[in-house]
Coordinates of C-alpha atoms in Angstrom, one line a residue:
M1248 CA 52.0 -82.3 -85.9
A1249 CA 49.4 -84.0 -88.1
S1250 CA 46.9 -81.7 -89.7
T1251 CA 43.3 -82.1 -88.7
P1252 CA 40.4 -82.6 -91.2
S1253 CA 39.2 -79.1 -90.7
T1254 CA 42.6 -77.7 -91.4
E1255 CA 42.8 -79.7 -94.6
R1256 CA 39.4 -78.5 -95.7
R1257 CA 40.4 -74.9 -95.2
T1258 CA 43.7 -75.5 -97.0
A1259 CA 41.8 -77.1 -99.9
L1260 CA 39.4 -74.2 -100.1
L1261 CA 42.2 -71.7 -100.4
T1262 CA 43.6 -73.6 -103.4
R1263 CA 40.4 -72.8 -105.4
P1264 CA 40.8 -69.6 -107.5
W1265 CA 37.5 -67.8 -106.5
P1266 CA 37.5 -68.4 -102.7
R1267 CA 41.2 -67.5 -102.6
A1268 CA 40.6 -64.3 -104.6
A1269 CA 37.7 -63.3 -102.2
A1270 CA 39.9 -64.1 -99.2
T1271 CA 42.7 -61.9 -100.6
V1272 CA 40.4 -58.9 -101.0
L1273 CA 39.2 -59.4 -97.4
V1274 CA 42.7 -59.7 -95.8
G1275 CA 43.9 -56.8 -97.9
A1276 CA 41.1 -54.7 -96.4
L1277 CA 42.0 -55.7 -92.8
P1278 CA 44.6 -52.9 -92.2
A1279 CA 41.8 -50.3 -92.7
L1280 CA 40.5 -51.2 -89.2
T1281 CA 43.7 -49.7 -87.7
F1282 CA 42.7 -46.2 -88.7
P1283 CA 40.0 -44.1 -87.1
V1284 CA 37.1 -44.6 -86.5
P1285 CA 37.7 -48.2 -85.3
A1286 CA 41.3 -47.0 -84.4
W1287 CA 42.4 -50.5 -83.6
W1288 CA 46.0 -49.3 -83.7
W1289 CA 47.4 -52.4 -82.1
L1290 CA 46.0 -54.5 -84.9
A1291 CA 48.6 -52.9 -87.2
Y1292 CA 51.3 -55.0 -85.7
V1293 CA 49.8 -58.2 -87.3
A1294 CA 47.2 -56.8 -89.8
L1295 CA 49.3 -57.6 -92.9
V1296 CA 50.2 -61.1 -91.7
P1297 CA 47.2 -63.0 -93.4
W1298 CA 47.9 -61.2 -96.7
L1299 CA 51.6 -62.1 -96.5
L1300 CA 50.8 -65.7 -95.8
L1301 CA 48.5 -65.9 -98.8
L1302 CA 51.2 -64.4 -101.0
R1303 CA 53.7 -66.8 -99.7
S1304 CA 51.5 -69.8 -100.6
A1305 CA 50.7 -68.5 -104.1
A1306 CA 51.2 -71.2 -106.8
D1307 CA 53.6 -69.0 -108.7
G1308 CA 54.8 -65.4 -109.2
R1309 CA 52.0 -64.5 -111.6
R1310 CA 49.4 -65.6 -109.0
A1311 CA 51.2 -63.7 -106.3
A1312 CA 51.2 -60.5 -108.4
F1313 CA 47.5 -61.0 -109.0
E1314 CA 46.8 -61.4 -105.3
G1315 CA 49.0 -58.3 -104.6
W1316 CA 46.6 -56.4 -106.9
L1317 CA 43.5 -57.8 -105.3
G1318 CA 44.7 -57.1 -101.8
G1319 CA 45.7 -53.6 -102.7
A1320 CA 42.3 -52.9 -104.3
G1321 CA 40.6 -54.3 -101.1
F1322 CA 42.8 -52.1 -98.9
L1323 CA 41.9 -48.9 -100.9
L1324 CA 38.2 -49.7 -101.0
A1325 CA 38.2 -50.2 -97.2
V1326 CA 40.2 -47.1 -96.4
H1327 CA 38.2 -44.9 -98.8
H1328 CA 34.8 -46.5 -98.6
W1329 CA 33.3 -43.2 -97.4
L1330 CA 33.8 -41.8 -100.9
L1331 CA 31.2 -44.2 -102.3
P1332 CA 28.3 -41.7 -102.0
S1333 CA 30.3 -39.2 -104.0
L1334 CA 32.0 -41.4 -106.6
H1335 CA 29.5 -44.3 -106.8
I1336 CA 30.7 -47.0 -109.1
F1337 CA 33.8 -45.0 -110.1
I1338 CA 35.4 -45.8 -106.7
L1339 CA 35.7 -49.4 -107.9
V1340 CA 37.5 -48.3 -111.0
L1341 CA 39.9 -46.2 -109.0
A1342 CA 40.6 -49.0 -106.5
A1343 CA 41.2 -51.5 -109.3
L1344 CA 43.6 -49.1 -111.1
L1345 CA 45.5 -48.0 -107.9
G1346 CA 45.5 -51.6 -106.6
L1347 CA 47.9 -52.5 -109.5
L1348 CA 50.6 -50.7 -107.5
W1349 CA 50.7 -53.7 -105.1
A1350 CA 51.2 -56.3 -107.9
P1351 CA 55.0 -56.0 -107.9
W1352 CA 55.0 -56.0 -104.1
G1353 CA 53.0 -59.3 -104.2
L1354 CA 55.6 -60.8 -106.5
L1355 CA 58.4 -59.6 -104.3
V1356 CA 56.8 -61.1 -101.2
H1357 CA 56.3 -64.5 -102.9
R1358 CA 60.0 -64.6 -104.1
L1359 CA 61.3 -63.9 -100.6
L1360 CA 58.9 -65.9 -98.4
R1361 CA 57.9 -68.9 -100.5
G1362 CA 59.0 -72.4 -99.6
S1363 CA 61.5 -72.7 -96.8
P1364 CA 63.6 -69.5 -96.8
G1365 CA 67.0 -69.8 -95.2
T1366 CA 68.5 -67.3 -92.9
G1367 CA 69.8 -65.1 -95.8
R1368 CA 66.5 -64.9 -97.7
A1369 CA 64.5 -64.4 -94.5
A1370 CA 66.8 -61.6 -93.4
A1371 CA 66.5 -60.0 -96.9
A1372 CA 62.7 -60.2 -96.6
L1373 CA 62.8 -58.2 -93.3
V1374 CA 64.3 -55.3 -95.3
L1375 CA 62.9 -55.7 -98.8
V1376 CA 59.3 -56.4 -98.0
P1377 CA 58.8 -53.2 -96.1
S1378 CA 61.0 -51.4 -98.7
G1379 CA 58.7 -52.6 -101.4
W1380 CA 55.6 -51.5 -99.4
L1381 CA 57.1 -48.1 -99.0
M1382 CA 57.6 -47.7 -102.7
V1383 CA 53.9 -48.4 -103.2
E1384 CA 53.0 -45.8 -100.6
L1385 CA 55.3 -43.3 -102.2
A1386 CA 53.9 -43.9 -105.6
R1387 CA 50.3 -43.5 -104.6
S1388 CA 51.2 -40.4 -102.5
W1389 CA 51.6 -38.5 -105.8
E1390 CA 48.8 -35.9 -105.6
Y1391 CA 47.4 -36.9 -109.0
L1392 CA 46.9 -40.4 -107.8
G1393 CA 45.0 -39.3 -104.7
G1394 CA 47.7 -38.3 -102.2
P1395 CA 49.1 -40.1 -99.1
W1396 CA 45.7 -40.8 -97.4
G1397 CA 45.7 -44.1 -95.5
V1398 CA 49.5 -44.4 -95.2
F1399 CA 49.9 -47.4 -93.0
G1400 CA 52.0 -45.6 -90.4
A1401 CA 49.2 -43.1 -89.8
S1402 CA 47.4 -45.8 -87.9
Q1403 CA 49.7 -45.0 -84.9
W1404 CA 48.7 -41.4 -84.4
Q1405 CA 47.9 -42.0 -80.8
V1406 CA 51.1 -43.9 -80.0
A1407 CA 53.8 -41.7 -78.4
P1408 CA 56.8 -43.9 -79.5
A1409 CA 55.5 -43.9 -83.1
L1410 CA 55.3 -40.1 -83.1
K1411 CA 58.8 -40.0 -81.7
V1412 CA 59.9 -42.2 -84.6
A1413 CA 58.2 -39.9 -87.0
S1414 CA 60.2 -37.0 -85.8
V1415 CA 63.3 -38.9 -86.9
G1416 CA 62.2 -40.5 -90.2
G1417 CA 58.7 -39.2 -90.9
I1418 CA 55.6 -41.3 -91.2
W1419 CA 57.6 -43.3 -93.8
L1420 CA 59.8 -44.8 -91.0
V1421 CA 56.8 -45.7 -89.0
S1422 CA 55.3 -47.5 -92.0
F1423 CA 58.6 -49.3 -92.7
L1424 CA 58.9 -50.6 -89.1
L1425 CA 55.2 -51.7 -89.1
V1426 CA 55.6 -53.8 -92.3
A1427 CA 58.9 -55.2 -91.0
L1428 CA 57.2 -56.3 -87.8
N1429 CA 54.4 -58.0 -89.8
T1430 CA 57.0 -59.7 -92.0
A1431 CA 58.8 -60.9 -88.9
V1432 CA 55.6 -62.4 -87.5
A1433 CA 54.8 -64.1 -90.9
L1434 CA 58.3 -65.6 -90.9
M1435 CA 57.6 -67.0 -87.4
I1436 CA 54.6 -68.9 -88.7
R1437 CA 56.1 -72.0 -90.2
P1438 CA 54.3 -73.7 -93.1
L1439 CA 53.0 -77.2 -92.2
G1440 CA 55.5 -79.9 -92.9
V1441 CA 58.3 -77.5 -93.8
R1442 CA 61.6 -77.2 -91.9
T1443 CA 63.0 -73.7 -92.2
S1444 CA 65.1 -71.2 -90.2
G1445 CA 62.5 -68.5 -90.9
P1446 CA 61.0 -68.5 -87.4
V1447 CA 64.3 -67.8 -85.7
T1448 CA 65.1 -65.0 -88.2
G1449 CA 61.6 -63.7 -87.8
L1450 CA 62.0 -63.5 -84.0
A1451 CA 65.3 -61.7 -84.4
G1452 CA 63.6 -59.3 -86.8
A1453 CA 60.8 -58.6 -84.4
L1454 CA 63.2 -57.9 -81.6
A1455 CA 65.2 -55.6 -83.9
C1456 CA 62.0 -53.5 -84.6
V1457 CA 61.3 -53.2 -80.9
L1458 CA 64.9 -52.2 -80.2
C1459 CA 64.9 -49.6 -82.9
V1460 CA 61.7 -47.9 -81.5
T1461 CA 63.2 -48.2 -78.0
A1462 CA 66.4 -46.5 -79.1
V1463 CA 64.6 -43.7 -80.7
W1464 CA 62.3 -43.2 -77.7
L1465 CA 65.3 -43.0 -75.3
W1466 CA 67.8 -41.1 -77.3
A1467 CA 66.2 -39.0 -80.1
P1468 CA 66.1 -35.3 -79.4
E1469 CA 63.0 -33.4 -78.4
P1470 CA 61.8 -29.9 -79.2
R1471 CA 62.5 -27.1 -76.7
S1472 CA 59.7 -25.1 -75.1
A1473 CA 59.2 -21.5 -76.5
G1474 CA 56.2 -20.1 -74.6
S1475 CA 52.6 -20.4 -75.8
V1476 CA 50.0 -18.8 -78.0
R1477 CA 46.2 -18.6 -77.7
I1478 CA 44.4 -19.7 -80.8
A1479 CA 40.6 -20.0 -81.2
V1480 CA 38.9 -22.3 -83.7
V1481 CA 35.3 -21.6 -84.9
Q1482 CA 33.3 -24.6 -86.0
P1483 CA 29.8 -23.6 -87.2
G1484 CA 28.5 -27.2 -87.6
V1485 CA 26.1 -28.5 -90.2
V1486 CA 24.3 -25.7 -92.0
S1487 CA 22.1 -26.8 -94.9
G1488 CA 19.1 -25.6 -96.9
D1489 CA 18.5 -22.3 -98.7
R1490 CA 21.2 -19.6 -98.5
S1491 CA 23.4 -22.0 -96.5
P1492 CA 26.7 -20.1 -97.2
R1493 CA 25.3 -16.9 -95.8
R1494 CA 23.7 -18.6 -92.8
R1495 CA 27.0 -20.4 -92.2
F1496 CA 28.8 -17.0 -92.2
D1497 CA 26.2 -15.6 -89.8
R1498 CA 26.8 -18.6 -87.4
Q1499 CA 30.6 -18.1 -87.6
E1500 CA 30.2 -14.4 -87.0
E1501 CA 28.1 -15.2 -83.9
L1502 CA 30.6 -17.7 -82.5
T1503 CA 33.5 -15.3 -83.1
R1504 CA 31.9 -12.4 -81.3
Q1505 CA 31.6 -14.7 -78.2
L1506 CA 35.4 -14.7 -78.1
A1507 CA 35.6 -11.0 -77.3
G1508 CA 37.5 -10.4 -74.1
K1509 CA 39.0 -13.9 -74.2
H1510 CA 42.5 -12.5 -75.1
V1511 CA 43.0 -14.8 -78.2
D1512 CA 45.9 -14.2 -80.5
L1513 CA 44.3 -15.6 -83.7
V1514 CA 40.9 -16.9 -84.8
V1515 CA 40.7 -19.7 -87.4
W1516 CA 37.7 -20.5 -89.5
G1517 CA 37.4 -23.7 -91.6
E1518 CA 37.7 -24.5 -95.3
S1519 CA 35.2 -22.7 -97.6
S1520 CA 34.0 -20.6 -94.6
V1521 CA 33.6 -17.6 -96.9
G1522 CA 31.7 -18.1 -100.1
E1523 CA 32.4 -14.8 -101.9
D1524 CA 35.6 -13.1 -102.9
L1525 CA 36.5 -10.4 -100.4
G1526 CA 37.7 -8.1 -103.2
R1527 CA 34.2 -8.1 -104.7
D1528 CA 32.0 -8.3 -101.6
A1529 CA 32.6 -5.2 -99.5
D1530 CA 29.9 -6.2 -97.0
L1531 CA 31.6 -9.4 -96.0
R1532 CA 35.0 -7.7 -95.9
D1533 CA 33.7 -5.0 -93.5
R1534 CA 32.0 -7.6 -91.3
L1535 CA 35.2 -9.6 -91.0
A1536 CA 37.2 -6.5 -90.2
A1537 CA 34.6 -5.5 -87.5
L1538 CA 35.0 -9.0 -86.0
S1539 CA 38.7 -8.6 -85.8
R1540 CA 38.4 -5.3 -84.0
A1541 CA 35.8 -6.8 -81.6
V1542 CA 37.9 -9.8 -80.7
G1543 CA 41.2 -8.0 -80.8
A1544 CA 42.9 -10.5 -83.0
D1545 CA 43.4 -11.3 -86.7
L1546 CA 41.1 -13.8 -88.4
L1547 CA 42.3 -16.5 -90.8
V1548 CA 39.3 -17.3 -93.0
N1549 CA 39.1 -19.5 -96.1
V1550 CA 37.5 -18.1 -99.3
D1551 CA 36.1 -20.6 -101.8
A1552 CA 35.1 -18.3 -104.7
R1553 CA 35.8 -17.0 -108.2
R1554 CA 38.5 -14.4 -107.7
S1555 CA 37.9 -10.8 -108.7
D1556 CA 41.6 -10.2 -109.7
R1557 CA 42.2 -13.2 -111.9
P1558 CA 40.1 -15.9 -113.7
G1559 CA 39.0 -19.1 -112.0
I1560 CA 37.8 -20.4 -108.7
F1561 CA 40.4 -20.7 -105.9
K1562 CA 40.4 -21.9 -102.3
S1563 CA 42.4 -19.4 -100.4
S1564 CA 43.5 -18.8 -96.8
V1565 CA 43.1 -15.1 -96.2
L1566 CA 44.3 -13.2 -93.2
V1567 CA 42.0 -10.4 -92.1
G1568 CA 42.9 -7.7 -89.5
P1569 CA 41.0 -4.8 -88.0
D1570 CA 41.4 -2.8 -91.2
G1571 CA 40.4 -5.6 -93.5
P1572 CA 42.5 -8.2 -95.4
T1573 CA 46.2 -7.8 -94.6
G1574 CA 47.4 -8.9 -98.0
D1575 CA 48.6 -12.3 -96.8
R1576 CA 46.9 -14.9 -98.9
Y1577 CA 47.6 -18.6 -99.7
D1578 CA 46.0 -20.3 -102.6
K1579 CA 45.6 -24.0 -102.2
M1580 CA 48.2 -25.9 -104.3
R1581 CA 47.2 -29.6 -104.1
L1582 CA 43.7 -30.2 -105.1
V1583 CA 41.5 -33.3 -104.3
P1584 CA 41.2 -35.4 -107.5
F1585 CA 37.5 -35.5 -108.6
G1586 CA 36.4 -33.4 -105.6
E1587 CA 38.1 -30.2 -106.8
Y1588 CA 39.1 -31.1 -110.3
V1589 CA 38.8 -34.0 -112.7
P1590 CA 42.1 -35.4 -113.9
A1591 CA 42.2 -35.7 -117.7
R1592 CA 38.7 -34.2 -117.9
S1593 CA 38.4 -34.9 -121.6
L1594 CA 38.7 -38.6 -120.8
L1595 CA 37.2 -38.9 -117.4
G1596 CA 34.6 -36.1 -117.4
W1597 CA 31.9 -38.8 -117.4
A1598 CA 32.6 -39.1 -113.7
T1599 CA 30.5 -36.0 -113.1
S1600 CA 27.5 -37.9 -114.4
V1601 CA 27.8 -40.9 -112.0
G1602 CA 28.9 -39.0 -108.8
K1603 CA 29.6 -35.7 -107.3
A1604 CA 32.8 -34.9 -109.1
A1605 CA 33.8 -31.3 -109.6
G1606 CA 31.8 -29.6 -112.4
E1607 CA 34.5 -27.0 -112.8
D1608 CA 38.2 -27.4 -112.0
R1609 CA 39.6 -25.3 -109.2
K1610 CA 42.7 -23.3 -109.9
R1611 CA 46.0 -24.1 -108.1
G1612 CA 48.3 -21.8 -106.1
T1613 CA 51.9 -21.7 -107.0
R1614 CA 53.8 -21.4 -103.7
Q1615 CA 53.4 -22.0 -100.0
V1616 CA 53.1 -18.9 -97.8
V1617 CA 54.1 -18.1 -94.2
M1618 CA 52.0 -15.3 -92.7
K1619 CA 52.9 -12.9 -89.9
V1620 CA 50.3 -12.4 -87.2
A1621 CA 50.5 -9.6 -84.6
T1622 CA 50.0 -10.9 -81.1
R1623 CA 50.3 -9.4 -77.6
Q1624 CA 53.6 -11.2 -77.1
G1625 CA 55.0 -10.0 -80.4
G1626 CA 54.9 -11.6 -83.8
L1627 CA 53.6 -15.1 -84.7
R1628 CA 54.4 -16.8 -88.0
I1629 CA 51.7 -19.3 -89.2
G1630 CA 51.8 -21.7 -92.1
P1631 CA 48.4 -22.5 -93.6
L1632 CA 47.4 -25.8 -95.2
V1633 CA 44.0 -26.4 -96.8
C1634 CA 42.1 -29.7 -96.6
F1635 CA 44.0 -32.8 -97.6
E1636 CA 47.3 -30.9 -97.9
T1637 CA 47.7 -32.0 -94.2
A1638 CA 48.3 -35.5 -95.6
F1639 CA 51.5 -34.4 -97.3
P1640 CA 54.6 -34.5 -95.0
D1641 CA 56.7 -32.4 -97.4
M1642 CA 54.3 -29.4 -97.2
S1643 CA 54.4 -29.1 -93.4
R1644 CA 58.1 -29.7 -93.4
K1645 CA 58.6 -26.9 -96.0
L1646 CA 56.5 -24.5 -93.8
A1647 CA 58.6 -25.3 -90.8
D1648 CA 61.8 -24.7 -92.8
D1649 CA 60.4 -21.4 -93.9
G1650 CA 60.0 -20.2 -90.3
A1651 CA 56.4 -21.1 -89.4
D1652 CA 55.8 -21.2 -85.6
V1653 CA 52.4 -22.9 -86.0
L1654 CA 50.8 -25.0 -88.7
V1655 CA 47.2 -24.0 -89.4
A1656 CA 45.0 -26.4 -91.3
Q1657 CA 41.5 -25.4 -92.7
S1658 CA 39.4 -28.3 -93.8
S1659 CA 35.8 -29.4 -94.5
T1660 CA 34.6 -33.0 -94.5
S1661 CA 30.9 -32.1 -94.2
T1662 CA 30.1 -34.1 -97.3
F1663 CA 31.3 -37.2 -95.4
Q1664 CA 29.8 -36.1 -92.0
H1665 CA 28.7 -39.6 -90.8
S1666 CA 31.7 -41.6 -92.0
W1667 CA 35.2 -42.3 -90.9
A1668 CA 36.6 -39.4 -92.9
P1669 CA 36.5 -36.6 -90.2
E1670 CA 38.3 -38.6 -87.6
Q1671 CA 40.9 -39.9 -90.2
H1672 CA 41.5 -36.3 -91.3
A1673 CA 41.9 -34.9 -87.8
S1674 CA 44.3 -37.7 -86.8
L1675 CA 46.8 -36.5 -89.5
A1676 CA 47.6 -33.4 -87.4
S1677 CA 49.5 -35.5 -84.9
F1678 CA 52.0 -36.7 -87.4
R1679 CA 52.5 -33.4 -89.2
A1680 CA 53.2 -31.8 -85.8
A1681 CA 55.6 -34.5 -84.6
E1682 CA 57.5 -34.6 -87.9
S1683 CA 58.1 -30.8 -88.0
W1684 CA 58.3 -30.0 -84.3
R1685 CA 55.6 -27.4 -84.9
P1686 CA 52.2 -27.4 -83.1
M1687 CA 49.2 -27.6 -85.4
V1688 CA 45.6 -26.4 -85.3
H1689 CA 43.0 -28.1 -87.4
A1690 CA 39.9 -26.1 -88.0
T1691 CA 36.9 -27.5 -89.8
L1692 CA 33.3 -26.5 -90.7
T1693 CA 31.6 -29.5 -89.2
G1694 CA 34.3 -31.4 -87.2
V1695 CA 36.6 -32.8 -86.2
S1696 CA 38.5 -29.7 -85.1
T1697 CA 41.6 -30.3 -82.9
A1698 CA 45.0 -29.0 -81.9
T1699 CA 48.3 -30.8 -81.2
D1700 CA 51.5 -29.8 -79.6
A1701 CA 55.0 -30.1 -81.2
R1702 CA 55.2 -33.8 -80.1
G1703 CA 51.9 -34.7 -81.7
R1704 CA 49.9 -34.8 -78.4
T1705 CA 46.3 -33.6 -78.4
V1706 CA 45.8 -30.2 -76.7
G1707 CA 42.5 -29.3 -75.1
H1708 CA 39.2 -30.6 -76.3
R1709 CA 38.4 -31.9 -79.8
L1710 CA 35.2 -30.5 -81.4
G1711 CA 33.3 -33.5 -82.7
T1712 CA 31.0 -33.7 -85.7
D1713 CA 28.0 -33.1 -83.4
R1714 CA 29.3 -29.6 -82.2
S1715 CA 28.6 -26.1 -83.3
A1716 CA 31.0 -24.1 -81.1
S1717 CA 34.2 -22.3 -80.7
E1718 CA 37.2 -23.6 -78.8
I1719 CA 40.3 -21.8 -77.4
Y1720 CA 43.6 -23.7 -77.4
D1721 CA 46.5 -22.5 -75.3
L1722 CA 49.1 -24.0 -77.7
P1723 CA 52.6 -24.6 -76.5
L1724 CA 55.2 -23.3 -79.0
A1725 CA 58.5 -25.0 -79.7
R1726 CA 62.0 -24.2 -80.9
G1727 CA 64.4 -26.4 -82.8
T1728 CA 64.6 -28.4 -86.0
S1729 CA 63.5 -32.0 -85.9
P1730 CA 65.8 -34.7 -87.3
Y1731 CA 63.2 -35.4 -90.0
A1732 CA 62.9 -31.7 -91.0
R1733 CA 66.7 -31.6 -91.2
T1734 CA 67.4 -34.8 -93.1
G1735 CA 64.3 -35.2 -95.2
D1736 CA 62.9 -38.4 -96.7
W1737 CA 65.9 -40.6 -96.1
T1738 CA 63.7 -43.6 -95.3
P1739 CA 62.0 -43.9 -98.7
I1740 CA 65.3 -43.1 -100.5
G1741 CA 67.0 -45.9 -98.6
A1742 CA 64.1 -48.2 -99.3
A1743 CA 64.2 -47.4 -103.0
A1744 CA 68.0 -48.1 -103.1
C1745 CA 67.4 -51.5 -101.5
V1746 CA 64.8 -52.5 -104.0
V1747 CA 66.9 -51.3 -106.9
L1748 CA 69.9 -53.2 -105.7
Y1749 CA 67.8 -56.3 -105.3
V1750 CA 66.3 -56.0 -108.8
C1751 CA 69.8 -55.4 -110.3
G1752 CA 71.0 -58.5 -108.5
L1753 CA 68.2 -60.6 -110.0
V1754 CA 69.0 -59.3 -113.5
A1755 CA 72.7 -60.0 -113.1
G1756 CA 72.0 -63.5 -111.8
R1757 CA 69.9 -64.3 -114.8
R1758 CA 72.6 -63.1 -117.2
R1759 CA 75.5 -64.9 -115.6
P1760 CA 74.6 -68.4 -116.7
A1761 CA 74.0 -67.2 -120.3
R1762 CA 77.5 -65.8 -120.5
S1763 CA 79.1 -69.0 -119.2
T1764 CA 77.6 -71.0 -122.1
R1765 CA 79.4 -69.0 -124.7
P1766 CA 82.4 -70.8 -126.4

C-alpha cells in the first residue's frame, strides 16, 4: 500500500532529533495512565507499543539507548508526578538518573526488532524484551533507588486473572506477560515496505500469553477458607493547624470509642497516628489502654517519635492491650528516600533546601515481626508493614512464611492528598494479598483505607480521601501456601538467566571471527 502525504510528513517529523526526543518522553509516560487514578488497566496491553516502535526505528543502537533513557525518564516522571510539590526540581534529577536504567533495554529492543526480524529473532524478542524490562524493574526496586513503586504489573490490581497469575509468579510474572503481549503487538505491526515474518510470530506470541493466563486461571491452586476475623480501621481524615498531632489523636480516640460493643478483634490506626513515644508519655499510654478496654480488643497504633530507650526517631507499629503496650513492636525497616532519610546526605543534603526532604534521618528496624493478638476465637497472628513497605513483595511473603494470618499495613499519604498517590498506594494491597494468600488491611490517616481477601479482592467499603470515619471489615482468613510464597522469585531469576545467556552469545559471536583469522 502506498504511503499518503500525511504519513510521509509524520515519518519525516520523527526523523528529526528534537521532535523524536519529545515523542519518546511522551510515549514513555503513556503506561502511567494504566495505574490509579485513571486506572485504564486495559491500556496496559498496548501502552508500550508506541515506545517499542520508536526504538525499533532508531537510526542505530546508540540512538535506541538514548531513547530508552528518555522514555524511562518520562515514565518515572509520570508515575511519580505527585512528588513534585515535595521534591520540586529534584524530581527531574531523579527521573533523569533512574531513567538510565532503561538505556540498555532500549538497545536490546532495537537489536531484536529492527529491520525485518525473522521467526527466530522475533521469537527471541518475545522472551528477551520482557526479560530486559524485568531487569529494569528489579534494579529500580532496590529500596535505595526508590523501591518497586509503579511496577508495570501493578496496573492490573482489579483484574482477577492477573491476581491469580501473581499467586504463581508474583507481580513479576504479571509484568513479564504484559510486556510480552506488548512486544507481540509491536511485531504484528509491519514496517512500511518491509516483508517480514514478524506479524505471524507476534500473533503466536499474543496467543501464547492468553493461553498462559488461561491455564493459570483454570488450574492454579487456590487458598482454603479458614473462618474470619473482625478488624476495624480508624481513619481520622485531614487534621491541620496548631497542635494537629494531639487533635488527630483526639479524633482517633473518638472514632475508636464508637466501636465499643461492635465485637471487633483488632483496631488499626494509620502511620504516624501517635506523635509521642509511649515509654515517655504516660498520658497517651493510659488513654490507649483505656480505649482497648472500652472496645474489648487490642489496638495497633503507629508511633512516629524519638524513642525513650534508644537514640533516634523511629516509625514503629506498637500493639496496645487493656494493660498498655504488650511488648510487641515493629520498627519500620525500609524507609522512603528523601521523605524519611536523605541518601548520601553529605552529597545530597541540598535537597532539603529545594523541597520537603527529611531534615533528620529516621532510624531503621532490623527485623520483621509477627505479633500475636488475642481474639474471641483464639489467637490471631498479624504481620505489620509500614507505608511503602507494601510495595515490596518479599516483605509480605516473609511475613506469611513466618506464620502471619493477616497482613496489616499502616500508611499516610496525607502530604499527597489530592494526587494519584493514595489510590496507587491502596491498590498494592490486592497484589500483596494475592501473592501471599493472606488477607490484608490497609489503614491510613487520610485515605484510602481498604481491605482485601486472600485472592486480592476488595472486602467491604473503601474509605476515600474525603472521609473521617471508622470501618469494620469481616475479613475471611485463609490456609495454605501460595505457589509464589513456596517458590519465590523464579520469574526474575529466569529472566536474568535469559538476558545473561543472550549477552554471552553476543560476546561469543564477536570473538569467533577474530579467532578464525589467526594463522
